[in-house]
Coordinates of C-alpha atoms in Angstrom, one line a residue:
X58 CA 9.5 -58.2 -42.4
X59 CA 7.1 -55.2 -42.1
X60 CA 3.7 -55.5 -41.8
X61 CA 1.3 -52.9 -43.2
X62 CA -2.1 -53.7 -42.3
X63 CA -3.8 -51.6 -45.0
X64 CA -3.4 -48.1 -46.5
X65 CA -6.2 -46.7 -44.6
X66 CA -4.0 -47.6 -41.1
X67 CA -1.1 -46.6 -42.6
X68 CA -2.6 -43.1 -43.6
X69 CA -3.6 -42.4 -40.1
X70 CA -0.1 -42.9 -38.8
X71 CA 1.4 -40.6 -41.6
X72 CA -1.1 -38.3 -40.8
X73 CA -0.6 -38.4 -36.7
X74 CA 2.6 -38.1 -37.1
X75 CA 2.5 -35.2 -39.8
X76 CA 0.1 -33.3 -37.2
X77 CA 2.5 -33.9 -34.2
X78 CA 5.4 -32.3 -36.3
X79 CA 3.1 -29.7 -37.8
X80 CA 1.7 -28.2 -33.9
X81 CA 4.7 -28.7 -32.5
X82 CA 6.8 -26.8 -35.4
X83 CA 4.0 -24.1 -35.5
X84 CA 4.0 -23.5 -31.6
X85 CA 7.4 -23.7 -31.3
X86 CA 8.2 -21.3 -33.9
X87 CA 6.5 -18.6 -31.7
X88 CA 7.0 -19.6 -28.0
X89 CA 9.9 -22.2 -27.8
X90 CA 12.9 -19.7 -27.5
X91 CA 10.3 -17.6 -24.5
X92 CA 9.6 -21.6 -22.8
X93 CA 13.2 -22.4 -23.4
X94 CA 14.6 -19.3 -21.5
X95 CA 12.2 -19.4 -18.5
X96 CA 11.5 -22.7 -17.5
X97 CA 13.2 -26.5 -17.7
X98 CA 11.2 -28.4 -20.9
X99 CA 13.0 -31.9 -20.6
X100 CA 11.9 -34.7 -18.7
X101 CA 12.1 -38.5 -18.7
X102 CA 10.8 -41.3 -17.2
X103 CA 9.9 -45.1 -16.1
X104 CA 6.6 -46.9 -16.0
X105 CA 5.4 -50.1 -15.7
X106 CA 1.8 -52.1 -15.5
X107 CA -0.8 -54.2 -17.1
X108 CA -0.7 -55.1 -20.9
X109 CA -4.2 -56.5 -22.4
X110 CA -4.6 -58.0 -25.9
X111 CA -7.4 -56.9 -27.8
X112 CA -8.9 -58.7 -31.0
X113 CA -10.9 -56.6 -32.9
X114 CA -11.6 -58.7 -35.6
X115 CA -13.2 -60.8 -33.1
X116 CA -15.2 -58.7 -31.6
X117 CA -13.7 -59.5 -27.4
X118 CA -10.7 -59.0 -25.3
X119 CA -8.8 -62.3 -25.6
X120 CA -8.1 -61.8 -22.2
X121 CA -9.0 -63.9 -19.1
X122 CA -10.7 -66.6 -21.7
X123 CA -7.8 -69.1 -20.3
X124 CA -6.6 -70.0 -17.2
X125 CA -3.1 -69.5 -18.4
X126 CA -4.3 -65.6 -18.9
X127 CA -3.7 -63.7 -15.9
X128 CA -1.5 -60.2 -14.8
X129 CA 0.7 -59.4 -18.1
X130 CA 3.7 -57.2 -17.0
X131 CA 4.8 -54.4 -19.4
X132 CA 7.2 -51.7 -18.5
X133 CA 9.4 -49.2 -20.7
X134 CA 11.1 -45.8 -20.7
X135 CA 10.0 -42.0 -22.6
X136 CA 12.0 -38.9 -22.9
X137 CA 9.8 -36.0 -23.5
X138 CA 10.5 -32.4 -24.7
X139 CA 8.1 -29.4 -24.2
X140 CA 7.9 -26.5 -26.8
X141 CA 5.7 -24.5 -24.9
X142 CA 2.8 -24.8 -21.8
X143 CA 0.1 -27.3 -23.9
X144 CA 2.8 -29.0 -26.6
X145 CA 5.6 -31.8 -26.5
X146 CA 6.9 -34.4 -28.4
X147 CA 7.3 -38.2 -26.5
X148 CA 9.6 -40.7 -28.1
X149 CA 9.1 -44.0 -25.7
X150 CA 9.1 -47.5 -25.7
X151 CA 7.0 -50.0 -24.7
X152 CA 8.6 -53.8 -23.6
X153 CA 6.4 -57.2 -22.0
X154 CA 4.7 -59.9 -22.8
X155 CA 1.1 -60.4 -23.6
X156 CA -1.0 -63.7 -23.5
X157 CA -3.9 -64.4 -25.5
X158 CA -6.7 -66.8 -25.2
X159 CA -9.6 -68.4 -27.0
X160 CA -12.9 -70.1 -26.2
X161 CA -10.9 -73.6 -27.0
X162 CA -8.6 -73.2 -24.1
X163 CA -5.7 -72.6 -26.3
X164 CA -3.3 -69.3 -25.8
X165 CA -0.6 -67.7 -26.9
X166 CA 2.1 -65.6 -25.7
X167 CA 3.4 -62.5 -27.5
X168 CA 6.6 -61.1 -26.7
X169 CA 6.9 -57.3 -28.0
X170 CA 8.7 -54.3 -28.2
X171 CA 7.0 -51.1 -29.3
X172 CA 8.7 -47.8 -30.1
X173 CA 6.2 -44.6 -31.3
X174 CA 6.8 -40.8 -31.3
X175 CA 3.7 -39.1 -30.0
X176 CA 2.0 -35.6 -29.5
X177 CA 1.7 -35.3 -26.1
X178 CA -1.1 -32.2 -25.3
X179 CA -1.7 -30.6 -21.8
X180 CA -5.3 -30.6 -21.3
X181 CA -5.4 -28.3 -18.8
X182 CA -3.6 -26.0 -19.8
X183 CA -4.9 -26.1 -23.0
X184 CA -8.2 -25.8 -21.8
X185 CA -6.8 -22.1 -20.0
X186 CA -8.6 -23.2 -16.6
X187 CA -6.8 -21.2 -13.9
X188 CA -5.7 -22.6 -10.7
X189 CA -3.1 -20.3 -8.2
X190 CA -1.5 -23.7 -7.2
X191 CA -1.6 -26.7 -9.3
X192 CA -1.0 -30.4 -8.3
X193 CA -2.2 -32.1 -11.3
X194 CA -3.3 -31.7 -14.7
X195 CA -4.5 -34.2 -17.4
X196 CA -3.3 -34.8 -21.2
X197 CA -3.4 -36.8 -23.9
X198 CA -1.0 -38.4 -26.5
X199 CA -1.5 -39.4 -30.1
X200 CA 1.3 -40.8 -32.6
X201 CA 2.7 -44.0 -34.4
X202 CA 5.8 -45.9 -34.6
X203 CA 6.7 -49.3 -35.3
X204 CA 6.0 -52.8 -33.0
X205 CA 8.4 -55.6 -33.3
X206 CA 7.2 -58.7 -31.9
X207 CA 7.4 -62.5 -31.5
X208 CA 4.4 -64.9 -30.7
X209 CA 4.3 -68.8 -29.1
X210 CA 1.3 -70.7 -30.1
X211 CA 0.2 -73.4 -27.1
X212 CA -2.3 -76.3 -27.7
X213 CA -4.6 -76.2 -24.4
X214 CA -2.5 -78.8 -22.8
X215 CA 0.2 -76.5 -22.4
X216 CA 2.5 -77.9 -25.5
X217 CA 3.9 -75.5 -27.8
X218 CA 2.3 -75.4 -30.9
X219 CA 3.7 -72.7 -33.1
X220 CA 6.7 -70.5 -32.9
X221 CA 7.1 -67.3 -34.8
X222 CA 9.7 -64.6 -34.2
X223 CA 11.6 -61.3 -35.8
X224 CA 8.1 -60.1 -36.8
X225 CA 7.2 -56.3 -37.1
X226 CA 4.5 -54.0 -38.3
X227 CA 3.6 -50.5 -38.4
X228 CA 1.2 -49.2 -35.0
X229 CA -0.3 -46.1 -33.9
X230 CA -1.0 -45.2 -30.2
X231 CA -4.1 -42.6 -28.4
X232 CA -3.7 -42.5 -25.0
X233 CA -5.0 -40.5 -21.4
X234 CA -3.3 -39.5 -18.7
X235 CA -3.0 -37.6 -15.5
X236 CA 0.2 -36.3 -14.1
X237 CA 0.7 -35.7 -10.0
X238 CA 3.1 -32.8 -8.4
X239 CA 5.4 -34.7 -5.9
X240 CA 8.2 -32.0 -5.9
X241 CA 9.2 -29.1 -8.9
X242 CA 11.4 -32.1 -10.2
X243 CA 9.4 -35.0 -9.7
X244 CA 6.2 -35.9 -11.0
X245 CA 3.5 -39.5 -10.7
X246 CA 2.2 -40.5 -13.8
X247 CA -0.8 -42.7 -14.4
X248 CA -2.0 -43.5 -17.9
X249 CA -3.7 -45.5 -20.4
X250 CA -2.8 -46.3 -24.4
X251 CA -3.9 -47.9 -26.6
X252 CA -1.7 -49.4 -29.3
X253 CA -3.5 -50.1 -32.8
X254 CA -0.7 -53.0 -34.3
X255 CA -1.6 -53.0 -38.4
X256 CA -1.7 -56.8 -38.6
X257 CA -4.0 -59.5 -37.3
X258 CA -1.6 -61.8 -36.9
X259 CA 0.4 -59.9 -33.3
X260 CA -1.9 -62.3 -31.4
X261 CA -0.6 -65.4 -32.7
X262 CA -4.0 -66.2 -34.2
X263 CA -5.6 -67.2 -38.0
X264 CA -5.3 -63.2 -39.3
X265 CA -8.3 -62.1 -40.3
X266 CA -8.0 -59.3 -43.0
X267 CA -10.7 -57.1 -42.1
X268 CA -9.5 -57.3 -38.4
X269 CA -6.7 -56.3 -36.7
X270 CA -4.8 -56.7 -32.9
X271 CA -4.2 -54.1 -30.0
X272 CA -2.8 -53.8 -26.5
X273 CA -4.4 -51.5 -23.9
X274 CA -1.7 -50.3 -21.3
X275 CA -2.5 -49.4 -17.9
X276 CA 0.6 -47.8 -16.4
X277 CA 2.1 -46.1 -13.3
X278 CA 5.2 -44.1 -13.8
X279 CA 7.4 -41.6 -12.6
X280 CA 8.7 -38.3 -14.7
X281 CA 11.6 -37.0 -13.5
X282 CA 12.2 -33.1 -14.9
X283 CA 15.8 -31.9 -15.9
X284 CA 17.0 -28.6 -15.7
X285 CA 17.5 -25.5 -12.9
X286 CA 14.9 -23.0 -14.1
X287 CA 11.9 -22.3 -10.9
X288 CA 9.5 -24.4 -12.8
X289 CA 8.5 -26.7 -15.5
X290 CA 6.7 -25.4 -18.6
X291 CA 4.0 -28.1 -18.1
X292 CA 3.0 -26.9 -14.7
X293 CA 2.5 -23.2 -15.8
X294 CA -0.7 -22.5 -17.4
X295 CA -0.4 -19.5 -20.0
X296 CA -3.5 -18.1 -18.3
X297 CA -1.7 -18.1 -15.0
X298 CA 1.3 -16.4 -16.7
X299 CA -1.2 -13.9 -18.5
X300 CA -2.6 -13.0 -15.0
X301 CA 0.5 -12.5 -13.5
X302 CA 1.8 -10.0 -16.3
X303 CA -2.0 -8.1 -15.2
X304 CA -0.7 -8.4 -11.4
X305 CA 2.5 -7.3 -11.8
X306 CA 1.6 -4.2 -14.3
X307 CA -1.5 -3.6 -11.3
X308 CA 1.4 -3.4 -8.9
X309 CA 3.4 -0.8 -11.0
X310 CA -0.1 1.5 -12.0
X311 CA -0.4 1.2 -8.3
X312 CA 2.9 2.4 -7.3
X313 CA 2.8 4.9 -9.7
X314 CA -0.8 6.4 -8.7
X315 CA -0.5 6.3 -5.1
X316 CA -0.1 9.7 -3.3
X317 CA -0.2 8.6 0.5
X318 CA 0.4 12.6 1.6
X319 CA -2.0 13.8 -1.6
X320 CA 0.0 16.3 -2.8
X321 CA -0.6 15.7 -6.1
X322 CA 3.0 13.4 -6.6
X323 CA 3.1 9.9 -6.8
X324 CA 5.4 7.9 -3.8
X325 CA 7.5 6.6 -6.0
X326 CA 8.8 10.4 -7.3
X327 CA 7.9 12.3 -3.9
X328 CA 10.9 13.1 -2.2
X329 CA 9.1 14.3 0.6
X330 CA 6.1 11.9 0.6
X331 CA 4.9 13.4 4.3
X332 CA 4.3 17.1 3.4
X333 CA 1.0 18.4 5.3
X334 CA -2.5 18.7 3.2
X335 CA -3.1 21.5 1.0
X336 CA 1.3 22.6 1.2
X337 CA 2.2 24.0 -2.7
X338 CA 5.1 21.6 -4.0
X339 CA 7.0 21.3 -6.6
X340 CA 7.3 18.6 -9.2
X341 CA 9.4 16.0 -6.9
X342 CA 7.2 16.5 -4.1
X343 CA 8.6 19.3 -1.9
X344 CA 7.1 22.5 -0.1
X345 CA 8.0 25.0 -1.7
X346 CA 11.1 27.4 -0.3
X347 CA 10.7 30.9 -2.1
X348 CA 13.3 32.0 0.1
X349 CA 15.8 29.2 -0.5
X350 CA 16.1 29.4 3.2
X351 CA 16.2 26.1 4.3
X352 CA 12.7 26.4 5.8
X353 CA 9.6 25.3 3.9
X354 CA 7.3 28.3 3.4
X355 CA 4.3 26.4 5.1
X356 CA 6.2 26.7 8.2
X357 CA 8.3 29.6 7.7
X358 CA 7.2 32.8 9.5
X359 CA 9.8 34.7 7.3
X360 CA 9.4 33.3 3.3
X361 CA 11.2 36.9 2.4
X362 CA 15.0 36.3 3.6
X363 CA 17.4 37.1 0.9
X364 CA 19.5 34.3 -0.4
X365 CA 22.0 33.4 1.9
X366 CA 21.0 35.1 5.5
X367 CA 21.3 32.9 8.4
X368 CA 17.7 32.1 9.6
X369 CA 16.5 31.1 12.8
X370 CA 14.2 27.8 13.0
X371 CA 11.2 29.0 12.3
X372 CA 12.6 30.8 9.4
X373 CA 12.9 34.4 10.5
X374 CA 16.2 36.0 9.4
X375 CA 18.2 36.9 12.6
X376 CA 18.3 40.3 14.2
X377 CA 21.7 39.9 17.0
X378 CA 20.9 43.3 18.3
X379 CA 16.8 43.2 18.1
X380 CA 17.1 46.6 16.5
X381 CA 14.4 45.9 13.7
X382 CA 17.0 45.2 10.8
X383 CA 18.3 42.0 10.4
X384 CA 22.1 40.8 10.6
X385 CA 22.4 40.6 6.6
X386 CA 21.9 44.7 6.3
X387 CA 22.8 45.8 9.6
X388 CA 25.9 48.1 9.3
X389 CA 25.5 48.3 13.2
X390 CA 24.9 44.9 14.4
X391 CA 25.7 46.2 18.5
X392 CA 22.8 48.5 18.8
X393 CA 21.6 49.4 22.5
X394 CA 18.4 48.3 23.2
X395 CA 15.9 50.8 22.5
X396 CA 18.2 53.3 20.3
X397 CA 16.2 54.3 16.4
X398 CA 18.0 52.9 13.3
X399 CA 17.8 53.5 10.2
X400 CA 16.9 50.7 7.3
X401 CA 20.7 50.2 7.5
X402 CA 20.3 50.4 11.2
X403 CA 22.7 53.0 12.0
X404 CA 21.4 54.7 15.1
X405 CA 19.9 57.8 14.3
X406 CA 18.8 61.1 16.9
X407 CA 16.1 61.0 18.8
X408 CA 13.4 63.1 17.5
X409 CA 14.0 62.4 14.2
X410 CA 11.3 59.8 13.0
X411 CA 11.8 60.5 9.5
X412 CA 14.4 58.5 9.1
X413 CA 13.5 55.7 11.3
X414 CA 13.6 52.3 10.0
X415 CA 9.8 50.9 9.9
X416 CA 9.8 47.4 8.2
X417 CA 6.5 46.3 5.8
X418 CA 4.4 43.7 7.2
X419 CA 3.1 40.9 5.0
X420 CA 0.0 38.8 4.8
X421 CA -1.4 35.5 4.4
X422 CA -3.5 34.7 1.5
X423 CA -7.1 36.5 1.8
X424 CA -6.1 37.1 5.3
X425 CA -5.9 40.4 7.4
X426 CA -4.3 38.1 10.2
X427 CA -1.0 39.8 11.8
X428 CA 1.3 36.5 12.1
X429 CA 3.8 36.4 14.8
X430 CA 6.9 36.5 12.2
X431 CA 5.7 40.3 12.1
X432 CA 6.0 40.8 16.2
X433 CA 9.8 41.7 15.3
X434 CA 8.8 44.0 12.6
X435 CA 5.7 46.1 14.2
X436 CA 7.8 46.2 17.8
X437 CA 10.6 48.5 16.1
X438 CA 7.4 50.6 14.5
X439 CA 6.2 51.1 18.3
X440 CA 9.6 52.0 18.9
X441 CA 10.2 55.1 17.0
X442 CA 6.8 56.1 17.9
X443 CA 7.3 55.8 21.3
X444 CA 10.6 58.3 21.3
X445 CA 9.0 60.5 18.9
X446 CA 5.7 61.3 20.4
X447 CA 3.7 63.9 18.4
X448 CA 4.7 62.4 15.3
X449 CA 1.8 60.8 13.0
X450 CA 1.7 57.8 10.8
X451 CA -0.3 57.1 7.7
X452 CA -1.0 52.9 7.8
X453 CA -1.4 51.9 3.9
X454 CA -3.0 48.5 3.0
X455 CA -2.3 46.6 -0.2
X456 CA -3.4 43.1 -1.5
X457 CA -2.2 41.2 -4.8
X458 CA -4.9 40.8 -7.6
X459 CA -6.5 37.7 -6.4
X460 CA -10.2 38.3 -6.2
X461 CA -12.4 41.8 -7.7
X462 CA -11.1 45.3 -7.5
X463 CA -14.0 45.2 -4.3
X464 CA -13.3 42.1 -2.5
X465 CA -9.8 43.3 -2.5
X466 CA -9.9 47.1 -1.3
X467 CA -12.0 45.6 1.7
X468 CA -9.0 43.5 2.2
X469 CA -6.1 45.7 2.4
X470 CA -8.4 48.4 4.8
X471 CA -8.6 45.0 7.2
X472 CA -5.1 44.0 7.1
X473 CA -4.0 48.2 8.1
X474 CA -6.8 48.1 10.7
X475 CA -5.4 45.2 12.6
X476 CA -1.6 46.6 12.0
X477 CA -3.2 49.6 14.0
X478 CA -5.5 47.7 17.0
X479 CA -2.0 45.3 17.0
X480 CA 0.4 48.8 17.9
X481 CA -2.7 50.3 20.2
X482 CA -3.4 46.9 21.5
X483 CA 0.6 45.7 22.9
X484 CA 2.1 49.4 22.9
X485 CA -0.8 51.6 23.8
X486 CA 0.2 53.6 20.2
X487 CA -3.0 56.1 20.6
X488 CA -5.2 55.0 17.8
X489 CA -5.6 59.0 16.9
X490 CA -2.2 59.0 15.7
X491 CA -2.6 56.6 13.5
X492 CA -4.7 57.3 10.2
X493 CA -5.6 54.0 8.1
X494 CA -5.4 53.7 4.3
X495 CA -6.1 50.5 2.0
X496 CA -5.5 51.0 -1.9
X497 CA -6.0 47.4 -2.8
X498 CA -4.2 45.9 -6.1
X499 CA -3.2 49.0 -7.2
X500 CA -0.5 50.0 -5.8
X501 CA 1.7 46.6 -6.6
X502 CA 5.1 46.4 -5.0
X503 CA 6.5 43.6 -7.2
X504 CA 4.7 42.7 -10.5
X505 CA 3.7 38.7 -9.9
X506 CA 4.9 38.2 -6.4
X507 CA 1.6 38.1 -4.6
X508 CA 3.4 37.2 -1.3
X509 CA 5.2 40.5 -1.6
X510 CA 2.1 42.6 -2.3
X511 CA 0.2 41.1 0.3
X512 CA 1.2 43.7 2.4
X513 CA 1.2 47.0 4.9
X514 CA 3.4 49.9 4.2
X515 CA 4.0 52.6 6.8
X516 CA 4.0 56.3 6.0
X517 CA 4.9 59.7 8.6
X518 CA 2.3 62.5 7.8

């Protein structure tokens, strides 16, 4: 028959056992499907070690009181289920047989069987402490179930005295224990619980009705961990995983904020992620090609080739004959050498410089520098001056409308100057022949293409 030791006992097992369902059904109503889907959550396992009897109502551990006391063996089974990192529900049982002795050399020997469903809560984890690479943690367990028992009764010489058996009663069980990594599916246990029985009588002794019996188990036990997720929700500590999430969204805000060539695009949308300091790009990270040429206008000595021309490496649309006018306009591509063309290059008498082809000669930004794209250009200028040699030639500067009005009619005077010391310098063009003109912004070629007004324009007086 069952055995209720009082109402207050059996209000603290309704009550552990009303908690355990309460935290677990709480938790798991939030995290269990998340725990479920990324790592394994059952385990089960076997320990075994030393039961000792415990008398409260006496006020001792029966224990070791008679030499017929010595090692008691208990061993059992548990089958655990994890709703998240900290929670899990334990159903296990509890089998052996515990001896009991008193001052008057007589003992008894209790044969039992307990079964309780307990909370079982991961201290550390519930304690958030983080650790990159865990091999232990600690818990604790709390819950209540039933013990069903039988006890012998000896006299001190050894003769049976008393026999009782098919006896049960209600028990609750707090226990502490720490749990060692051997592999991801196998785990050491070691652990200690106490189990309160609600009667006086497990022991075998007069009952006392303001007392009541326990057993204290020391165990060792192994936990093996079913399943074929990476890990085991007990071994991953929701700090760990909360740090991780931080890692991992680090890694992204660095991947996207990186610019290893600083051109203002991240890596992972640069297509060009090696483009040279201070190169204009556009928004997936390549120089800029005004031309569509092929040739990146940081590097291209020609960035005004109409769409389509054939270019040569370095960007400069190709001139076959070396006339002055390049292939894509040149309605005489087999000029001789040293014959005047027109801008269509179509050889034209000598003498007549008026209708000589002489090709505009651009500029850098804020620069009066003559670049060696313009070589080309300014040799076909020396040309028709060369085979018409009293004629006279107005040089006109112009620069876009960067800067003041000032800065930038100083500018274009510079760039027509060197134009002029360029065709003295190489083709001995006497500089009297040559009159130089700048008219700054204000004499734009194309409205918003500073590349294009950034230029010298020749003119025969």
């Amino acid at each position: 028959m069952l055995k209720i030791y009082n109402p207050t006992i059996m209000k603290k097992i309704a009550f552990l056992l009303a908690s355990a369902v309460l935290l677990s059904s709480a938790v798991s109503a939030q995290e269990s499907e998340k725990t479920k889907d990324k790592y394994n959550t059952w385990s089960a396992g076997v320990h075994f070690g030393n039961l000792l009897s415990i008398d409260e109502g006496k006020g001792f551990l029966t224990d070791g009181l008679n030499d017929e006391v010595g090692f008691d063996l208990g061993y059992g089974v548990h089958v655990t289920k994890s709703f998240n990192h900290v929670f899990a529900l334990r159903l296990q049982g509890l089998f052996g047989n515990v001896t009991s002795g008193i001052t008057s050399g007589a003992y008894t020997e209790t044969s039992m069987t307990n079964l309780n469903v307990a909370l079982k809560i991961n201290i550390t984890n519930w304690t958030l402490s983080r650790k990159e690479s865990r091999k232990a943690f600690f818990y604790a367990t709390g819950g209540g179930g039933l013990a069903f028992y039988g006890t012998d009764n000896y006299n001190p010489d050894g003769s049976l005295n008393a026999s009782v058996s098919g006896e049960s009663a209600g028990l609750y069980a707090l226990g502490l224990g720490v749990t060692f990594k051997l592999t991801d599916n196998l785990n050491l246990d070691l652990s200690t619980t106490s189990h309160f029985i609600g009667t006086d009588g497990f022991d075998g002794f007069t009952p006392n009705a303001d007392g009541r019996d326990a057993v204290l188990y020391t165990a060792l036990g192994v936990n093996y961990i079913f399943g074929k997720k990476e890990q085991s929700a007990d071994w991953v500590n929701p700090m760990d995983q909360m740090y991780m999430d931080l890692t991992n969204m680090q890694t992204t805000v660095d991947e996207i904020s990186t610019d290893t060539d600083g051109d203002g695009v991240a890596d992972m949308y640069d297509a060009e992620n090696n483009t040279p300091a201070g190169v204009a790009v556009d928004g997936r990270g390549r120089a800029f090609d005004v031309d569509g040429d092929g040739v990146p206008d940081h590097v291209d000595e020609d960035p005004f080739t109409p769409k389509g021309a054939t270019v040569t490496p370095d960007g400069r649309e190709a001139d076959s004959d070396g006339d002055g006018v390049p292939d894509s306009r040149d309605r005489e591509p087999n000029t001789e050498a040293g014959e005047l063309v027109n801008f269509q290059g179509v050889t034209i008498p000598s003498g007549e410089l008026n209708g000589a082809y002489m090709p505009s000669i651009y500029f850098s930004l804020e620069s009066s520098q003559v670049t060696y794209a313009n070589y080309e250009r300014l040799a076909s200028v020396a040309r028709a001056l060369k085979m018409n040699p009293d004629a006279e030639i107005r040089i006109v500067g112009h620069a876009d409308k960067t800067g003041s009005a000032e800065y930038n009619d100083k500018l274009a005077t510079a760039r027509a100057q060197a134009v002029a010391d360029h065709l003295n310098k190489y083709y001995g063009i006497e500089m009297g022949r040559m009159e130089v003109v700048g008219k700054g912004f204000n004499d734009p070629l194309a409205d918003g293409q500073n590349k294009i007004n950034r230029r010298v324009d020749f003119e025969v007086k």
